[in-house]
mmCIF file of C-alpha atoms and ligand atoms in Angstrom:
data_model
loop_
_atom_site.group_PDB
_atom_site.id
_atom_site.type_symbol
_atom_site.label_atom_id
_atom_site.label_comp_id
_atom_site.label_asym_id
_atom_site.label_seq_id
_atom_site.Cartn_x
_atom_site.Cartn_y
_atom_site.Cartn_z
ATOM 1 C CA MET A 538 0.000 0.000 0.000
ATOM 2 C CA ALA A 539 1.342 3.452 -0.924
ATOM 3 C CA TYR A 540 1.702 5.962 1.895
ATOM 4 C CA ASP A 541 -1.159 8.502 2.033
ATOM 5 C CA ASP A 542 0.145 11.910 3.100
ATOM 6 C CA GLY A 543 -3.368 12.939 4.104
ATOM 7 C CA ASN A 544 -3.724 10.425 6.935
ATOM 8 C CA ILE A 545 -4.501 11.807 10.372
ATOM 9 C CA PHE A 546 -1.111 10.958 11.911
ATOM 10 C CA ALA A 547 0.728 12.633 9.025
ATOM 11 C CA LYS A 548 -1.325 15.743 9.835
ATOM 12 C CA ILE A 549 -0.392 15.461 13.513
ATOM 13 C CA LEU A 550 3.294 15.123 12.563
ATOM 14 C CA ARG A 551 3.065 18.241 10.412
ATOM 15 C CA GLY A 552 1.371 20.112 13.270
ATOM 16 C CA GLU A 553 -1.808 20.620 11.221
ATOM 17 C CA ILE A 554 -3.998 19.104 13.911
ATOM 18 C CA PRO A 555 -3.277 19.012 17.642
ATOM 19 C CA CYS A 556 -2.401 16.084 19.853
ATOM 20 C CA ARG A 557 -1.739 15.595 23.558
ATOM 21 C CA LYS A 558 1.992 15.011 23.234
ATOM 22 C CA VAL A 559 3.842 12.895 25.777
ATOM 23 C CA TYR A 560 7.247 12.558 24.081
ATOM 24 C CA GLU A 561 9.126 13.688 20.997
ATOM 25 C CA ASP A 562 12.609 13.250 19.605
ATOM 26 C CA GLU A 563 14.156 13.284 16.135
ATOM 27 C CA HIS A 564 12.785 9.822 15.307
ATOM 28 C CA ALA A 565 9.395 9.572 16.990
ATOM 29 C CA LEU A 566 6.368 11.333 18.403
ATOM 30 C CA ALA A 567 4.158 9.916 21.168
ATOM 31 C CA PHE A 568 0.716 11.207 22.126
ATOM 32 C CA HIS A 569 -2.421 10.116 23.928
ATOM 33 C CA ASP A 570 -4.974 8.147 21.913
ATOM 34 C CA ILE A 571 -8.131 10.186 21.333
ATOM 35 C CA ASN A 572 -10.304 7.203 22.320
ATOM 36 C CA PRO A 573 -8.395 5.484 25.127
ATOM 37 C CA GLN A 574 -8.939 1.752 25.708
ATOM 38 C CA ALA A 575 -7.057 1.719 29.030
ATOM 39 C CA PRO A 576 -6.156 4.291 31.722
ATOM 40 C CA VAL A 577 -2.929 4.832 29.796
ATOM 41 C CA HIS A 578 -3.244 4.550 26.005
ATOM 42 C CA VAL A 579 -0.461 6.234 24.100
ATOM 43 C CA LEU A 580 0.479 5.977 20.431
ATOM 44 C CA VAL A 581 4.089 6.147 19.259
ATOM 45 C CA ILE A 582 4.697 6.972 15.601
ATOM 46 C CA PRO A 583 7.896 7.209 13.575
ATOM 47 C CA LYS A 584 8.805 10.450 11.846
ATOM 48 C CA GLY A 585 8.640 9.096 8.344
ATOM 49 C CA PRO A 586 6.153 7.982 5.691
ATOM 50 C CA TYR A 587 5.607 4.332 6.644
ATOM 51 C CA VAL A 588 2.218 2.644 6.481
ATOM 52 C CA SER A 589 2.883 -0.309 8.742
ATOM 53 C CA MET A 590 5.436 -2.445 10.528
ATOM 54 C CA ALA A 591 5.959 -4.392 7.292
ATOM 55 C CA ASP A 592 6.688 -1.209 5.328
ATOM 56 C CA PHE A 593 8.826 0.302 8.117
ATOM 57 C CA THR A 594 11.075 -2.692 8.725
ATOM 58 C CA GLU A 595 11.605 -3.175 4.987
ATOM 59 C CA ASN A 596 12.126 0.420 3.909
ATOM 60 C CA ALA A 597 13.123 2.720 6.784
ATOM 61 C CA PRO A 598 16.790 3.569 7.392
ATOM 62 C CA ASP A 599 18.473 1.744 10.273
ATOM 63 C CA ASP A 600 18.828 4.848 12.444
ATOM 64 C CA LEU A 601 15.102 5.506 12.261
ATOM 65 C CA VAL A 602 14.198 1.884 13.074
ATOM 66 C CA LEU A 603 16.570 1.946 16.038
ATOM 67 C CA GLY A 604 15.469 5.380 17.207
ATOM 68 C CA PHE A 605 11.795 4.525 16.917
ATOM 69 C CA PHE A 606 12.034 1.352 19.003
ATOM 70 C CA ARG A 607 14.187 3.115 21.587
ATOM 71 C CA ALA A 608 11.511 5.825 21.766
ATOM 72 C CA VAL A 609 8.801 3.221 22.465
ATOM 73 C CA GLY A 610 10.848 1.922 25.409
ATOM 74 C CA THR A 611 11.605 5.437 26.619
ATOM 75 C CA VAL A 612 7.932 6.416 26.582
ATOM 76 C CA ALA A 613 6.963 3.335 28.609
ATOM 77 C CA ARG A 614 9.680 4.143 31.154
ATOM 78 C CA GLU A 615 8.773 7.828 31.346
ATOM 79 C CA LEU A 616 5.120 6.916 31.909
ATOM 80 C CA GLU A 617 6.303 4.654 34.785
ATOM 81 C CA LEU A 618 4.714 1.579 33.238
ATOM 82 C CA VAL A 619 7.659 -0.811 33.467
ATOM 83 C CA GLU A 620 6.372 -1.946 36.861
ATOM 84 C CA PRO A 621 3.645 -3.266 37.075
ATOM 85 C CA GLY A 622 3.742 -3.749 33.311
ATOM 86 C CA TYR A 623 2.189 -2.696 30.054
ATOM 87 C CA ARG A 624 1.265 -3.999 26.609
ATOM 88 C CA ILE A 625 2.406 -2.853 23.172
ATOM 89 C CA LEU A 626 0.462 -3.587 20.011
ATOM 90 C CA ALA A 627 0.667 -2.640 16.346
ATOM 91 C CA ASN A 628 -2.157 -3.364 13.937
ATOM 92 C CA HIS A 629 -1.352 -4.149 10.330
ATOM 93 C CA GLY A 630 -3.902 -4.475 7.572
ATOM 94 C CA VAL A 631 -7.470 -5.666 7.327
ATOM 95 C CA HIS A 632 -7.299 -8.681 9.651
ATOM 96 C CA SER A 633 -5.950 -6.461 12.396
ATOM 97 C CA HIS A 634 -8.456 -3.620 11.886
ATOM 98 C CA GLN A 635 -5.735 -1.056 11.224
ATOM 99 C CA GLU A 636 -7.564 2.274 10.959
ATOM 100 C CA VAL A 637 -4.786 4.778 10.409
ATOM 101 C CA PRO A 638 -2.286 3.991 7.613
ATOM 102 C CA HIS A 639 0.772 5.407 9.391
ATOM 103 C CA LEU A 640 2.727 2.951 11.559
ATOM 104 C CA HIS A 641 1.824 3.361 15.209
ATOM 105 C CA ILE A 642 2.547 1.332 18.285
ATOM 106 C CA HIS A 643 -0.105 1.401 20.964
ATOM 107 C CA ILE A 644 1.104 1.381 24.577
ATOM 108 C CA PHE A 645 -1.556 0.268 27.054
ATOM 109 C CA GLY A 646 -1.219 0.337 30.822
ATOM 110 C CA GLY A 647 -2.527 1.547 34.123
ATOM 111 C CA LYS A 648 -4.666 -1.492 34.916
ATOM 112 C CA GLN A 649 -4.693 -5.291 34.742
ATOM 113 C CA LEU A 650 -5.075 -5.745 30.979
ATOM 114 C CA GLY A 651 -6.414 -9.299 30.907
ATOM 115 C CA PRO A 652 -5.847 -11.851 28.133
ATOM 116 C CA MET A 653 -4.036 -10.837 24.978
ATOM 117 C CA LEU A 654 -6.974 -11.462 22.638
ATOM 118 C CA VAL A 655 -10.678 -11.630 23.309
ATOM 119 C CA LYS A 656 -11.256 -15.382 23.595
ATOM 120 C CA ASP A 657 -14.259 -15.797 21.296
ATOM 121 C CA ARG A 658 -12.342 -14.032 18.542
ATOM 122 C CA ALA A 659 -9.277 -16.238 18.825
ATOM 123 C CA LYS A 660 -10.404 -19.108 16.573
ATOM 124 C CA GLY A 661 -10.637 -17.189 13.318
HETATM 125 P P1 LIG B 1998 -5.466 1.360 14.697
HETATM 126 O O1 LIG B 1998 -6.782 0.667 14.708
HETATM 127 O O2 LIG B 1998 -5.146 1.945 13.338
HETATM 128 O O3 LIG B 1998 -4.365 0.505 15.246
HETATM 129 O O4 LIG B 1998 -5.576 2.529 15.754
HETATM 130 C C1 LIG B 1998 -5.786 3.859 15.410
HETATM 131 C C2 LIG B 1998 -5.914 4.615 16.723
HETATM 132 O O5 LIG B 1998 -5.820 5.989 16.452
HETATM 133 C C3 LIG B 1998 -7.246 4.382 17.445
HETATM 134 O O6 LIG B 1998 -6.988 3.864 18.747
HETATM 135 C C4 LIG B 1998 -7.885 5.775 17.470
HETATM 136 O O7 LIG B 1998 -8.597 6.043 18.658
HETATM 137 C C5 LIG B 1998 -6.683 6.688 17.303
HETATM 138 N N1 LIG B 1998 -6.972 7.951 16.651
HETATM 139 C C6 LIG B 1998 -7.681 8.135 15.494
HETATM 140 N N2 LIG B 1998 -7.726 9.431 15.167
HETATM 141 C C7 LIG B 1998 -7.019 10.086 16.120
HETATM 142 C C8 LIG B 1998 -6.693 11.462 16.313
HETATM 143 O O8 LIG B 1998 -7.068 12.349 15.549
HETATM 144 N N3 LIG B 1998 -5.926 11.768 17.400
HETATM 145 C C9 LIG B 1998 -5.497 10.806 18.280
HETATM 146 N N4 LIG B 1998 -4.759 11.217 19.310
HETATM 147 N N5 LIG B 1998 -5.775 9.504 18.121
HETATM 148 C C10 LIG B 1998 -6.535 9.150 17.050
#
């Protein structure tokens, strides 16, 4: 899938629409999800035109891949989620219900998060 410059996270990166920022460096931006699914629900996005994890890991330069993943860890530490724990998740494509076509890692925390997938959806 080609990258669509008009997606909502591209607009956030360009400062065209606001976000509740929690972290930023040269490689990544992190902000609160507009529709939180947990007491802490933050999205971390790379500063580059990548649709998904598949696109990013195939096409992004090494320094961006490294910097992005370091930023995810930094955000979780700065939000004091390391203890008692947190969950990261990245949706890719139709089966995963990816809504926004700019790579984003969700960080969930702040409560007991329960099983990884809803059980009655696990069988496919
Ligand atoms: P996906 O399903 O693509 O993995 O998740 C997209 C996420 O982006 C959803 O959790 C949704 O609530 C969030 N989201 C969509 N539009 C906006 C927005 O304009 N601002 C923020 N902060 N989050 C958004």
